């Protein structure tokens, strides 16, 4: 598989005897193993999944490209003995995922080489199977949004809405929410990460709903903003500006653009309309096993968009003491454009 070829190229480039993977998401990505404990060791010629007795059958079933190695003591102690027995010297490790105590133990015996973000760079490029799983996670979110518009009524709390969204996504086959869901109504809409509270949703308010589903390990992440009964002229104007900036981004972003250039498409429109200071976050981020992955569509984004990446496009405007609007879709970068994977309506809907 291409991801193993890329790992081998990394081993060659860094002149490594072995690569040690201990983080959950990277372990799952490389092996397909969904257990909660274990480690991966890869060399140019061998691939090992190490885990304990609980996962003996599961590991062998899920990680078919790997030799399952049953640990008979604590994981770190076993890893140390296993790598020493194979006389590894230069070992690559995940610099951003290994704590100091683990580093200190390993560094006492091996020549450690930090590979910060290297596996995540490989993960940026999705296979057709991964895209299909993300596409299904998006369809679950789309269907849930259409349902929740018929469910919400004034007097419900934001927590009531969150719980109903979660339950409905599970009915459609989701494993659960892909992140801590945002339900922000009225003035709380000015909080970009206003997770659901016990606030009651009232008529005349705008509601921002930012949510996603996990489906077989892969995430969706969409945002829609809608009104209850009616909305103010200012919020209606803001919704129009955000939608204009989002549609322009979907139309104009192309492979070859940096994250910075993609971010600028939406930001220029929002700034032109006088709300530049009210768009304080980036335009988007990568999406996959995690809800936030590389690359970033941001002012600081230097990574160029390439075919087979999956990213979010989510401009927003937030006004203190008034509310906010964000509109977000998940998109596949093709060889010429963005292909939307989420499709629910973005027009200003008034319940």
mmCIF file of C-alpha atoms in Angstrom:
data_model
loop_
_atom_site.group_PDB
_atom_site.id
_atom_site.type_symbol
_atom_site.label_atom_id
_atom_site.label_comp_id
_atom_site.label_asym_id
_atom_site.label_seq_id
_atom_site.Cartn_x
_atom_site.Cartn_y
_atom_site.Cartn_z
ATOM 1 C CA UNK A 1 0.000 0.000 0.000
ATOM 2 C CA UNK A 2 1.096 3.565 -0.691
ATOM 3 C CA UNK A 3 1.181 4.550 2.986
ATOM 4 C CA UNK A 4 3.686 1.771 3.722
ATOM 5 C CA UNK A 5 5.804 2.877 0.778
ATOM 6 C CA UNK A 6 5.832 6.379 2.229
ATOM 7 C CA UNK A 7 6.866 5.056 5.647
ATOM 8 C CA UNK A 8 9.684 3.107 4.018
ATOM 9 C CA UNK A 9 10.789 6.259 2.213
ATOM 10 C CA UNK A 10 10.811 8.046 5.564
ATOM 11 C CA UNK A 11 12.924 5.301 7.129
ATOM 12 C CA UNK A 12 15.347 5.590 4.232
ATOM 13 C CA UNK A 13 15.480 9.384 4.296
ATOM 14 C CA UNK A 14 16.156 9.541 8.054
ATOM 15 C CA UNK A 15 18.464 6.500 8.016
ATOM 16 C CA UNK A 16 16.381 4.728 10.669
ATOM 17 C CA UNK A 17 16.522 1.125 11.809
ATOM 18 C CA UNK A 18 12.918 1.304 13.006
ATOM 19 C CA UNK A 19 9.924 3.562 13.505
ATOM 20 C CA UNK A 20 7.985 3.419 16.783
ATOM 21 C CA UNK A 21 4.330 4.524 16.783
ATOM 22 C CA UNK A 22 2.481 4.840 20.087
ATOM 23 C CA UNK A 23 -0.348 7.330 19.413
ATOM 24 C CA UNK A 24 -3.864 5.976 18.988
ATOM 25 C CA UNK A 25 -4.782 7.630 15.671
ATOM 26 C CA UNK A 26 -1.504 6.884 13.909
ATOM 27 C CA UNK A 27 -1.570 3.299 15.174
ATOM 28 C CA UNK A 28 -5.085 2.850 13.822
ATOM 29 C CA UNK A 29 -4.215 4.520 10.518
ATOM 30 C CA UNK A 30 -1.223 2.280 9.851
ATOM 31 C CA UNK A 31 -2.705 -1.012 11.046
ATOM 32 C CA UNK A 32 -6.506 -0.818 11.067
ATOM 33 C CA UNK A 33 -6.368 -1.968 14.704
ATOM 34 C CA UNK A 34 -9.069 -0.281 16.834
ATOM 35 C CA UNK A 35 -7.968 -1.493 20.272
ATOM 36 C CA UNK A 36 -7.185 1.014 23.005
ATOM 37 C CA UNK A 37 -3.654 -0.130 23.802
ATOM 38 C CA UNK A 38 -0.639 -1.083 21.746
ATOM 39 C CA UNK A 39 2.326 0.076 19.713
ATOM 40 C CA UNK A 40 3.564 -0.268 16.154
ATOM 41 C CA UNK A 41 7.138 -0.945 15.125
ATOM 42 C CA UNK A 42 8.025 -0.751 11.440
ATOM 43 C CA UNK A 43 11.295 -1.401 9.644
ATOM 44 C CA UNK A 44 12.010 -1.513 5.928
ATOM 45 C CA UNK A 45 11.240 -5.227 5.910
ATOM 46 C CA UNK A 46 8.973 -5.937 8.892
ATOM 47 C CA UNK A 47 5.809 -4.584 10.499
ATOM 48 C CA UNK A 48 4.826 -5.426 14.078
ATOM 49 C CA UNK A 49 1.739 -4.666 16.149
ATOM 50 C CA UNK A 50 2.364 -5.098 19.871
ATOM 51 C CA UNK A 51 -0.553 -5.417 22.270
ATOM 52 C CA UNK A 52 -1.780 -7.406 25.256
ATOM 53 C CA UNK A 53 -3.876 -10.551 25.675
ATOM 54 C CA UNK A 54 -7.201 -8.656 25.469
ATOM 55 C CA UNK A 55 -6.510 -7.816 21.836
ATOM 56 C CA UNK A 56 -4.807 -11.000 20.634
ATOM 57 C CA UNK A 57 -7.623 -12.131 18.335
ATOM 58 C CA UNK A 58 -8.704 -8.613 17.397
ATOM 59 C CA UNK A 59 -5.186 -7.505 16.526
ATOM 60 C CA UNK A 60 -4.571 -10.499 14.279
ATOM 61 C CA UNK A 61 -7.923 -10.007 12.560
ATOM 62 C CA UNK A 62 -7.703 -6.256 12.003
ATOM 63 C CA UNK A 63 -3.983 -5.766 11.350
ATOM 64 C CA UNK A 64 -3.541 -8.343 8.619
ATOM 65 C CA UNK A 65 -0.426 -6.674 7.185
ATOM 66 C CA UNK A 66 1.314 -6.831 10.571
ATOM 67 C CA UNK A 67 2.800 -9.580 12.708
ATOM 68 C CA UNK A 68 0.986 -9.524 16.039
ATOM 69 C CA UNK A 69 3.350 -9.638 19.018
ATOM 70 C CA UNK A 70 1.824 -10.454 22.388
ATOM 71 C CA UNK A 71 3.278 -8.346 25.207
ATOM 72 C CA UNK A 72 3.839 -10.202 28.474
ATOM 73 C CA UNK A 73 4.615 -7.180 30.659
ATOM 74 C CA UNK A 74 4.053 -3.418 30.715
ATOM 75 C CA UNK A 75 3.957 -1.936 27.220
ATOM 76 C CA UNK A 76 7.011 0.315 27.497
ATOM 77 C CA UNK A 77 9.105 -2.383 29.204
ATOM 78 C CA UNK A 78 8.137 -4.821 26.472
ATOM 79 C CA UNK A 79 8.919 -2.348 23.690
ATOM 80 C CA UNK A 80 12.350 -1.696 25.195
ATOM 81 C CA UNK A 81 13.183 -5.406 25.391
ATOM 82 C CA UNK A 82 11.762 -6.137 21.951
ATOM 83 C CA UNK A 83 13.765 -3.418 20.220
ATOM 84 C CA UNK A 84 16.938 -4.273 22.137
ATOM 85 C CA UNK A 85 16.576 -7.941 21.157
ATOM 86 C CA UNK A 86 16.482 -6.916 17.498
ATOM 87 C CA UNK A 87 19.494 -4.644 17.966
ATOM 88 C CA UNK A 88 17.846 -1.481 16.694
ATOM 89 C CA UNK A 89 19.970 1.605 17.170
ATOM 90 C CA UNK A 90 18.412 4.550 15.334
ATOM 91 C CA UNK A 91 14.679 4.747 16.141
ATOM 92 C CA UNK A 92 12.190 7.319 14.873
ATOM 93 C CA UNK A 93 9.420 8.384 17.250
ATOM 94 C CA UNK A 94 6.438 10.752 17.297
ATOM 95 C CA UNK A 95 7.888 13.857 18.873
ATOM 96 C CA UNK A 96 4.514 15.443 19.601
ATOM 97 C CA UNK A 97 2.940 12.332 21.155
ATOM 98 C CA UNK A 98 5.638 10.874 23.439
ATOM 99 C CA UNK A 99 5.741 12.157 27.023
ATOM 100 C CA UNK A 100 8.993 12.988 28.787
ATOM 101 C CA UNK A 101 9.163 9.844 30.928
ATOM 102 C CA UNK A 102 8.759 7.605 27.867
ATOM 103 C CA UNK A 103 11.312 9.641 25.946
ATOM 104 C CA UNK A 104 13.764 9.448 28.854
ATOM 105 C CA UNK A 105 13.494 5.652 29.029
ATOM 106 C CA UNK A 106 13.894 5.172 25.292
ATOM 107 C CA UNK A 107 16.660 7.736 24.976
ATOM 108 C CA UNK A 108 18.761 5.856 27.529
ATOM 109 C CA UNK A 109 19.126 2.953 25.090
ATOM 110 C CA UNK A 110 18.389 4.112 21.532
ATOM 111 C CA UNK A 111 19.439 6.910 19.229
ATOM 112 C CA UNK A 112 16.069 8.668 19.012
ATOM 113 C CA UNK A 113 15.059 10.742 15.978
ATOM 114 C CA UNK A 114 11.906 12.898 16.366
ATOM 115 C CA UNK A 115 9.515 12.684 13.416
ATOM 116 C CA UNK A 116 7.050 15.362 14.444
ATOM 117 C CA UNK A 117 4.052 15.401 12.106
ATOM 118 C CA UNK A 118 5.528 12.987 9.560
ATOM 119 C CA UNK A 119 2.813 10.329 9.806
ATOM 120 C CA UNK A 120 0.194 13.076 9.901
ATOM 121 C CA UNK A 121 1.565 14.353 6.571
ATOM 122 C CA UNK A 122 0.980 10.908 5.080
ATOM 123 C CA UNK A 123 -2.528 10.885 6.563
ATOM 124 C CA UNK A 124 -3.400 14.102 4.685
ATOM 125 C CA UNK A 125 -3.925 12.060 1.516
ATOM 126 C CA UNK A 126 -7.056 9.953 1.694
ATOM 127 C CA UNK A 127 -7.621 6.681 -0.125
ATOM 128 C CA UNK A 128 -10.916 6.074 -1.929
ATOM 129 C CA UNK A 129 -12.005 3.853 0.979
ATOM 130 C CA UNK A 130 -11.305 6.639 3.469
ATOM 131 C CA UNK A 131 -13.207 9.145 1.347
ATOM 132 C CA UNK A 132 -16.184 6.784 1.200
ATOM 133 C CA UNK A 133 -16.258 6.596 5.014
ATOM 134 C CA UNK A 134 -16.042 10.380 5.344
ATOM 135 C CA UNK A 135 -18.747 10.729 2.705
ATOM 136 C CA UNK A 136 -21.033 8.469 4.758
ATOM 137 C CA UNK A 137 -20.226 10.414 7.943
ATOM 138 C CA UNK A 138 -21.229 13.575 6.057
ATOM 139 C CA UNK A 139 -24.488 12.067 4.839
ATOM 140 C CA UNK A 140 -25.363 11.148 8.437
ATOM 141 C CA UNK A 141 -24.770 14.770 9.462
ATOM 142 C CA UNK A 142 -26.808 16.062 6.509
ATOM 143 C CA UNK A 143 -29.763 13.835 7.280
ATOM 144 C CA UNK A 144 -29.567 14.752 10.950
ATOM 145 C CA UNK A 145 -29.638 18.465 10.151
ATOM 146 C CA UNK A 146 -32.767 18.109 8.049
ATOM 147 C CA UNK A 147 -34.356 16.192 10.923
ATOM 148 C CA UNK A 148 -33.351 18.624 13.663
ATOM 149 C CA UNK A 149 -34.895 21.584 11.838
ATOM 150 C CA UNK A 150 -38.270 19.862 12.283
ATOM 151 C CA UNK A 151 -37.529 19.043 15.929
ATOM 152 C CA UNK A 152 -36.370 22.335 17.423
ATOM 153 C CA UNK A 153 -38.910 24.596 19.098
ATOM 154 C CA UNK A 154 -38.582 27.731 21.278
ATOM 155 C CA UNK A 155 -38.197 26.792 24.939
ATOM 156 C CA UNK A 156 -35.887 23.849 24.305
ATOM 157 C CA UNK A 157 -32.439 24.071 25.831
ATOM 158 C CA UNK A 158 -29.265 23.880 23.806
ATOM 159 C CA UNK A 159 -28.525 20.634 25.660
ATOM 160 C CA UNK A 160 -31.877 19.215 24.521
ATOM 161 C CA UNK A 161 -30.842 19.877 20.917
ATOM 162 C CA UNK A 162 -27.388 18.399 21.414
ATOM 163 C CA UNK A 163 -28.779 15.210 22.894
ATOM 164 C CA UNK A 164 -31.343 14.793 20.114
ATOM 165 C CA UNK A 165 -28.693 15.342 17.428
ATOM 166 C CA UNK A 166 -26.436 12.768 19.084
ATOM 167 C CA UNK A 167 -29.231 10.208 19.411
ATOM 168 C CA UNK A 168 -30.398 10.651 15.833
ATOM 169 C CA UNK A 169 -26.899 10.274 14.395
ATOM 170 C CA UNK A 170 -26.509 7.034 16.323
ATOM 171 C CA UNK A 171 -29.791 5.774 14.877
ATOM 172 C CA UNK A 172 -28.328 6.397 11.426
ATOM 173 C CA UNK A 173 -25.258 4.298 12.194
ATOM 174 C CA UNK A 174 -22.796 6.769 13.692
ATOM 175 C CA UNK A 175 -20.527 5.652 16.520
ATOM 176 C CA UNK A 176 -21.198 9.028 18.128
ATOM 177 C CA UNK A 177 -20.302 12.691 17.772
ATOM 178 C CA UNK A 178 -16.929 13.459 16.229
ATOM 179 C CA UNK A 179 -16.332 16.287 18.734
ATOM 180 C CA UNK A 180 -17.993 18.192 21.573
ATOM 181 C CA UNK A 181 -20.992 19.589 19.722
ATOM 182 C CA UNK A 182 -21.576 23.347 19.484
ATOM 183 C CA UNK A 183 -25.131 24.624 19.955
ATOM 184 C CA UNK A 184 -24.974 28.399 20.429
ATOM 185 C CA UNK A 185 -28.173 30.462 20.422
ATOM 186 C CA UNK A 186 -28.760 34.196 20.616
ATOM 187 C CA UNK A 187 -25.842 36.187 22.011
ATOM 188 C CA UNK A 188 -24.003 32.904 22.672
ATOM 189 C CA UNK A 189 -23.621 32.629 18.906
ATOM 190 C CA UNK A 190 -20.750 35.104 19.282
ATOM 191 C CA UNK A 191 -18.787 32.258 20.893
ATOM 192 C CA UNK A 192 -17.130 30.325 18.037
ATOM 193 C CA UNK A 193 -16.797 27.306 20.334
ATOM 194 C CA UNK A 194 -19.953 27.779 22.386
ATOM 195 C CA UNK A 195 -20.651 24.173 23.357
ATOM 196 C CA UNK A 196 -24.236 23.365 24.287
ATOM 197 C CA UNK A 197 -25.450 24.807 27.578
ATOM 198 C CA UNK A 198 -28.688 24.801 29.587
ATOM 199 C CA UNK A 199 -29.697 28.116 27.981
ATOM 200 C CA UNK A 200 -33.213 28.042 26.548
ATOM 201 C CA UNK A 201 -33.578 28.809 22.844
ATOM 202 C CA UNK A 202 -35.915 31.749 22.312
ATOM 203 C CA UNK A 203 -37.902 33.130 19.393
ATOM 204 C CA UNK A 204 -36.061 35.826 17.477
ATOM 205 C CA UNK A 205 -32.664 34.200 17.958
ATOM 206 C CA UNK A 206 -30.100 32.824 15.538
ATOM 207 C CA UNK A 207 -28.791 29.355 16.380
ATOM 208 C CA UNK A 208 -25.418 28.009 15.255
ATOM 209 C CA UNK A 209 -25.168 24.213 15.171
ATOM 210 C CA UNK A 210 -21.660 22.799 14.618
ATOM 211 C CA UNK A 211 -21.592 19.003 14.762
ATOM 212 C CA UNK A 212 -20.368 15.856 13.070
ATOM 213 C CA UNK A 213 -20.563 12.093 13.119
ATOM 214 C CA UNK A 214 -17.950 9.410 13.575
ATOM 215 C CA UNK A 215 -18.587 6.579 11.137
ATOM 216 C CA UNK A 216 -16.253 3.569 11.311
ATOM 217 C CA UNK A 217 -13.567 5.819 12.744
ATOM 218 C CA UNK A 218 -13.856 8.708 10.282
ATOM 219 C CA UNK A 219 -15.287 12.131 11.045
ATOM 220 C CA UNK A 220 -17.603 14.670 9.487
ATOM 221 C CA UNK A 221 -17.828 18.285 10.649
ATOM 222 C CA UNK A 222 -20.514 20.663 9.397
ATOM 223 C CA UNK A 223 -21.998 23.933 10.644
ATOM 224 C CA UNK A 224 -25.307 25.588 9.852
ATOM 225 C CA UNK A 225 -26.903 28.754 11.298
ATOM 226 C CA UNK A 226 -30.689 29.229 11.307
ATOM 227 C CA UNK A 227 -33.335 31.413 12.921
ATOM 228 C CA UNK A 228 -36.119 30.783 15.401
ATOM 229 C CA UNK A 229 -39.301 32.646 14.458
ATOM 230 C CA UNK A 230 -37.392 35.592 13.039
ATOM 231 C CA UNK A 231 -33.931 37.159 13.129
ATOM 232 C CA UNK A 232 -32.702 40.734 13.264
ATOM 233 C CA UNK A 233 -31.726 42.623 10.116
ATOM 234 C CA UNK A 234 -28.097 42.564 11.255
ATOM 235 C CA UNK A 235 -28.032 38.801 11.687
ATOM 236 C CA UNK A 236 -29.748 38.331 8.329
ATOM 237 C CA UNK A 237 -27.090 40.572 6.744
ATOM 238 C CA UNK A 238 -24.280 38.655 8.466
ATOM 239 C CA UNK A 239 -25.694 35.336 7.285
ATOM 240 C CA UNK A 240 -25.734 36.657 3.717
ATOM 241 C CA UNK A 241 -22.082 37.772 3.945
ATOM 242 C CA UNK A 242 -20.904 34.489 5.452
ATOM 243 C CA UNK A 243 -22.766 32.484 2.825
ATOM 244 C CA UNK A 244 -21.320 34.642 0.044
ATOM 245 C CA UNK A 245 -17.787 34.116 1.371
ATOM 246 C CA UNK A 246 -18.303 30.380 1.781
ATOM 247 C CA UNK A 247 -19.740 29.899 -1.714
ATOM 248 C CA UNK A 248 -16.887 31.938 -3.213
ATOM 249 C CA UNK A 249 -14.375 29.760 -1.363
ATOM 250 C CA UNK A 250 -15.978 26.554 -2.599
ATOM 251 C CA UNK A 251 -15.909 27.920 -6.135
ATOM 252 C CA UNK A 252 -12.412 29.423 -6.193
ATOM 253 C CA UNK A 253 -10.209 27.183 -4.033
ATOM 254 C CA UNK A 254 -8.065 24.931 -6.199
ATOM 255 C CA UNK A 255 -5.282 22.382 -5.759
ATOM 256 C CA UNK A 256 -1.952 24.169 -5.732
ATOM 257 C CA UNK A 257 -3.206 26.948 -3.466
ATOM 258 C CA UNK A 258 -1.594 27.262 -0.052
ATOM 259 C CA UNK A 259 -3.777 27.259 3.022
ATOM 260 C CA UNK A 260 -3.044 30.975 3.310
ATOM 261 C CA UNK A 261 -4.307 31.669 -0.212
ATOM 262 C CA UNK A 262 -7.462 29.625 0.399
ATOM 263 C CA UNK A 263 -8.165 31.459 3.649
ATOM 264 C CA UNK A 264 -7.781 34.812 1.881
ATOM 265 C CA UNK A 265 -10.647 34.100 -0.536
ATOM 266 C CA UNK A 266 -13.234 34.143 2.252
ATOM 267 C CA UNK A 267 -11.448 36.693 4.429
ATOM 268 C CA UNK A 268 -11.330 39.313 1.649
ATOM 269 C CA UNK A 269 -15.124 39.187 1.236
ATOM 270 C CA UNK A 270 -15.776 39.443 4.956
ATOM 271 C CA UNK A 271 -13.289 42.321 5.295
ATOM 272 C CA UNK A 272 -14.808 44.126 2.301
ATOM 273 C CA UNK A 273 -18.147 44.068 4.112
ATOM 274 C CA UNK A 274 -16.676 45.558 7.267
ATOM 275 C CA UNK A 275 -16.544 42.459 9.469
ATOM 276 C CA UNK A 276 -12.861 41.536 9.175
ATOM 277 C CA UNK A 277 -12.172 41.820 12.930
ATOM 278 C CA UNK A 278 -15.168 39.551 13.570
ATOM 279 C CA UNK A 279 -13.673 36.604 11.654
ATOM 280 C CA UNK A 280 -11.053 35.506 14.125
ATOM 281 C CA UNK A 281 -10.440 31.855 13.261
ATOM 282 C CA UNK A 282 -9.051 30.120 10.206
ATOM 283 C CA UNK A 283 -11.118 29.151 7.170
ATOM 284 C CA UNK A 284 -10.718 25.424 7.666
ATOM 285 C CA UNK A 285 -8.697 22.341 8.494
ATOM 286 C CA UNK A 286 -8.044 18.811 7.374
ATOM 287 C CA UNK A 287 -10.474 16.041 8.293
ATOM 288 C CA UNK A 288 -10.140 12.283 8.637
ATOM 289 C CA UNK A 289 -9.626 9.972 11.589
ATOM 290 C CA UNK A 290 -9.467 13.153 13.660
ATOM 291 C CA UNK A 291 -11.781 16.095 13.281
ATOM 292 C CA UNK A 292 -8.771 18.446 13.098
ATOM 293 C CA UNK A 293 -5.914 17.248 10.913
ATOM 294 C CA UNK A 294 -3.422 18.721 8.485
ATOM 295 C CA UNK A 295 -3.511 20.814 6.343
ATOM 296 C CA UNK A 296 -4.706 24.129 7.760
ATOM 297 C CA UNK A 297 -6.584 26.697 5.682
ATOM 298 C CA UNK A 298 -5.292 29.638 7.684
ATOM 299 C CA UNK A 299 -3.326 32.865 7.506
ATOM 300 C CA UNK A 300 -0.267 30.842 8.505
ATOM 301 C CA UNK A 301 -1.012 27.910 6.165
ATOM 302 C CA UNK A 302 2.016 27.115 4.002
ATOM 303 C CA UNK A 303 0.993 23.606 2.945
ATOM 304 C CA UNK A 304 -0.351 23.451 -0.604
ATOM 305 C CA UNK A 305 -3.669 21.765 -1.222
ATOM 306 C CA UNK A 306 -3.325 18.594 -3.257
ATOM 307 C CA UNK A 307 -5.577 15.977 -4.751
ATOM 308 C CA UNK A 308 -7.103 13.525 -2.244
ATOM 309 C CA UNK A 309 -6.954 15.850 0.752
ATOM 310 C CA UNK A 310 -10.201 16.410 2.673
ATOM 311 C CA UNK A 311 -10.736 19.832 4.243
ATOM 312 C CA UNK A 312 -13.438 21.935 5.873
ATOM 313 C CA UNK A 313 -14.475 25.369 4.581
ATOM 314 C CA UNK A 314 -16.052 27.350 7.440
ATOM 315 C CA UNK A 315 -16.043 31.159 7.456
ATOM 316 C CA UNK A 316 -17.847 32.894 10.301
ATOM 317 C CA UNK A 317 -18.716 36.291 11.752
ATOM 318 C CA UNK A 318 -19.173 36.834 15.501
ATOM 319 C CA UNK A 319 -20.510 40.036 17.064
ATOM 320 C CA UNK A 320 -20.439 40.457 20.849
ATOM 321 C CA UNK A 321 -23.846 40.933 22.463
ATOM 322 C CA UNK A 322 -25.574 40.159 19.148
ATOM 323 C CA UNK A 323 -24.704 36.643 17.969
ATOM 324 C CA UNK A 324 -22.866 34.909 15.189
ATOM 325 C CA UNK A 325 -23.058 32.876 11.997
ATOM 326 C CA UNK A 326 -20.813 30.109 10.687
ATOM 327 C CA UNK A 327 -21.375 27.927 7.623
ATOM 328 C CA UNK A 328 -19.209 24.853 7.083
ATOM 329 C CA UNK A 329 -18.918 22.062 4.546
ATOM 330 C CA UNK A 330 -16.519 19.145 4.181
ATOM 331 C CA UNK A 331 -14.775 18.943 0.809
ATOM 332 C CA UNK A 332 -12.539 16.616 -1.166
ATOM 333 C CA UNK A 333 -9.724 18.209 -3.149
ATOM 334 C CA UNK A 334 -9.867 16.751 -6.654
ATOM 335 C CA UNK A 335 -7.392 17.294 -9.481
ATOM 336 C CA UNK A 336 -9.102 20.573 -10.427
ATOM 337 C CA UNK A 337 -11.439 21.830 -7.688
ATOM 338 C CA UNK A 338 -13.219 21.161 -4.400
ATOM 339 C CA UNK A 339 -15.943 18.510 -4.352
ATOM 340 C CA UNK A 340 -18.462 18.979 -1.569
ATOM 341 C CA UNK A 341 -19.065 15.920 0.582
ATOM 342 C CA UNK A 342 -21.780 17.582 2.700
ATOM 343 C CA UNK A 343 -24.933 18.771 1.003
ATOM 344 C CA UNK A 344 -27.577 20.018 3.441
ATOM 345 C CA UNK A 345 -29.146 23.406 2.724
ATOM 346 C CA UNK A 346 -27.226 26.529 3.740
ATOM 347 C CA UNK A 347 -29.920 29.102 3.004
ATOM 348 C CA UNK A 348 -31.182 31.043 6.034
ATOM 349 C CA UNK A 349 -33.900 28.787 7.386
ATOM 350 C CA UNK A 350 -36.416 30.241 9.843
ATOM 351 C CA UNK A 351 -38.147 27.710 12.090
#
